[in-house]
Structure formats: structure tokens, C-alpha cells
Amino acid sequence: MTLFLKGLAFGFLLAATVGPMWVLCLRRTLAFGPLAGIASGMGIALADGLYGAVAAFGLTAISGFLLGHSFWIGLAGAAFLIYLGIRTLTAPPVQAKGATEQKSLTASFFSTLGLTLTNPPTILAFAAIFAGLGLASSADYAAAGLIVAGVFLGSAAWWLILAATAARLRGRMGPRLMRGINRVSGVSILGFAGWQIAALFR
């Protein structure tokens, strides 16, 4: 149970760290409503859980393949971030009524799942953290399963909190403010894309 609570705390803090997914989830909630934000957040939480499982269960074949192709996987993720950044910058300042229904929740989920998975070196971070938590890859499956479940639920909890908070602000957004949010979000996402490309070539 201690391992589960440690995983829960780690997953929550990992998700709360500001990054491109943080910006994307916040902006989608403001533009399309809480369901779009929650769907995006669950995609991120699942990716965190999957990478956590690879590290916790010592799935070296999977981690070796992902790390061996990390350059091209990361480059694909950066290209998608550039697309999302440009699309966000050029989005209309106010979404039409009923935008929540127009936005595919499935697309929101799989886009953030794919983007989060385009950072294979994350496996190394999970492995290091898990070692620090006292869970080596040789630990029993029950212990590994508990900490992976904790990581997923902790990450999911953060995205639920973010979506709920942003949803409360959504009704107060006028055209000018929403235009500003689109610009800040778009520039931020493009900045993260540039950082990822620079990191790949380093």
C-alpha cells in the first residue's frame, strides 16, 4: 500500500508539471468544455501508466525498441506539436455554441496519448524514480502493479482537477481573452516543440 501511495503522489506531481500537455489540456477545456479536457487528460494518464508499466515490470524488449527509435519517435511528436501550435494560434477566439459536441472526445484522447508516448526517454526517468521508491524491475508483479496503478490514478486525478477548474472559468471568457489564450497557448506549444527538437539533436 505504501508503494501505491508513492506511485499516486509521483503520478500527480508528474502530471502537474507544466508542459505542452498541460497547456493543451487547459486550452481544450476552455474552448470545448470539461469533457474535452478530461478526455485529453485521460490519454496522458494512460501514457504515463504504460511507460510506468514498462519500467516497473522490466519490459526491456519494449523499452529497448522505443529508446532505439527515440529520435524518430520524438521528431514525429515535435512535428505534431508544431501542427497543434499553428492550429491553436489560428483558431477563432470564440467557439460556437455546442463546441463540446463538435469536438471528438476520441480524437482528444488519442492525440494526447500519442503525444505523451513520443518521449521514449521518459522510461529512463520512470526506472530511476521507481528504483528510488524501492521498486526494482525484479520485484513481484503485485508490487509493480500497485505502483503503476498509483501512477495512473495520480496523473488522472490532476487532469480531472485541471479540467474542473478550467471549466469554471470557461463561462467568463470573452472574445478578447479567448484570443489571447489561443495566442499564448499556440506560442507555448510551438516553444515546447522547438525545445524537443533541440533536445533531439543534442
Phi, psi and omega in degrees: 000327177297319178297321179298316181293323176295317177297321179299313180295318181295315180299320180294312182292324177299315181292326184287346178292126184295130179200188182299324180291326178299311180296317183296315180296317179298313183294320179295323178295316180294324184275320189242353178107171186296328181296321178295321177293318179294317179299318178296316181295323180292329175296318178294316181298320179296318179297319176300317179296320180295315178293324176297321179294320179301318181286316186291322182270002178063043181278076188294329180296317180290313181295322178297319179295314182295317180291327178293334180247022186297328181298308183289325177295315179295324179295320177297319178296319179296320179297320179291324176296321177298316178300314181294322179296315179295318180297321179292319180298326185263005181290148177297147185294332181231126178282149179294156178299136182088017182296333179301318181289329182285333180277123180289118178293327177296317179296320178299316181296309186287333179292316179286328175300311181295318181295320180292327180284350181275026176228068184306326178301347176303330179302320180296321178295317178299317181299318180294316180295316181297323176297320178294330178281354180091020179239100176275165182294344180271359180295165182292157185297327180296316179294317179298317180297322180295316183288326177293319177298321178297317179299314181297311183292324177295317177296315180299322180299318179297315183292328175295318178296315180298315181296319180294320180293314180295325180297326179291333180273343189301318183292346182264003185275118174268175182302317183293316181294319180293325177296318178296320178296319178300318182291315179296317180296315181298315179295320179297315180297319177296324177296317178296323178296316178297319178297318180295319179295317179298319180295322180297318183279347172285000000 
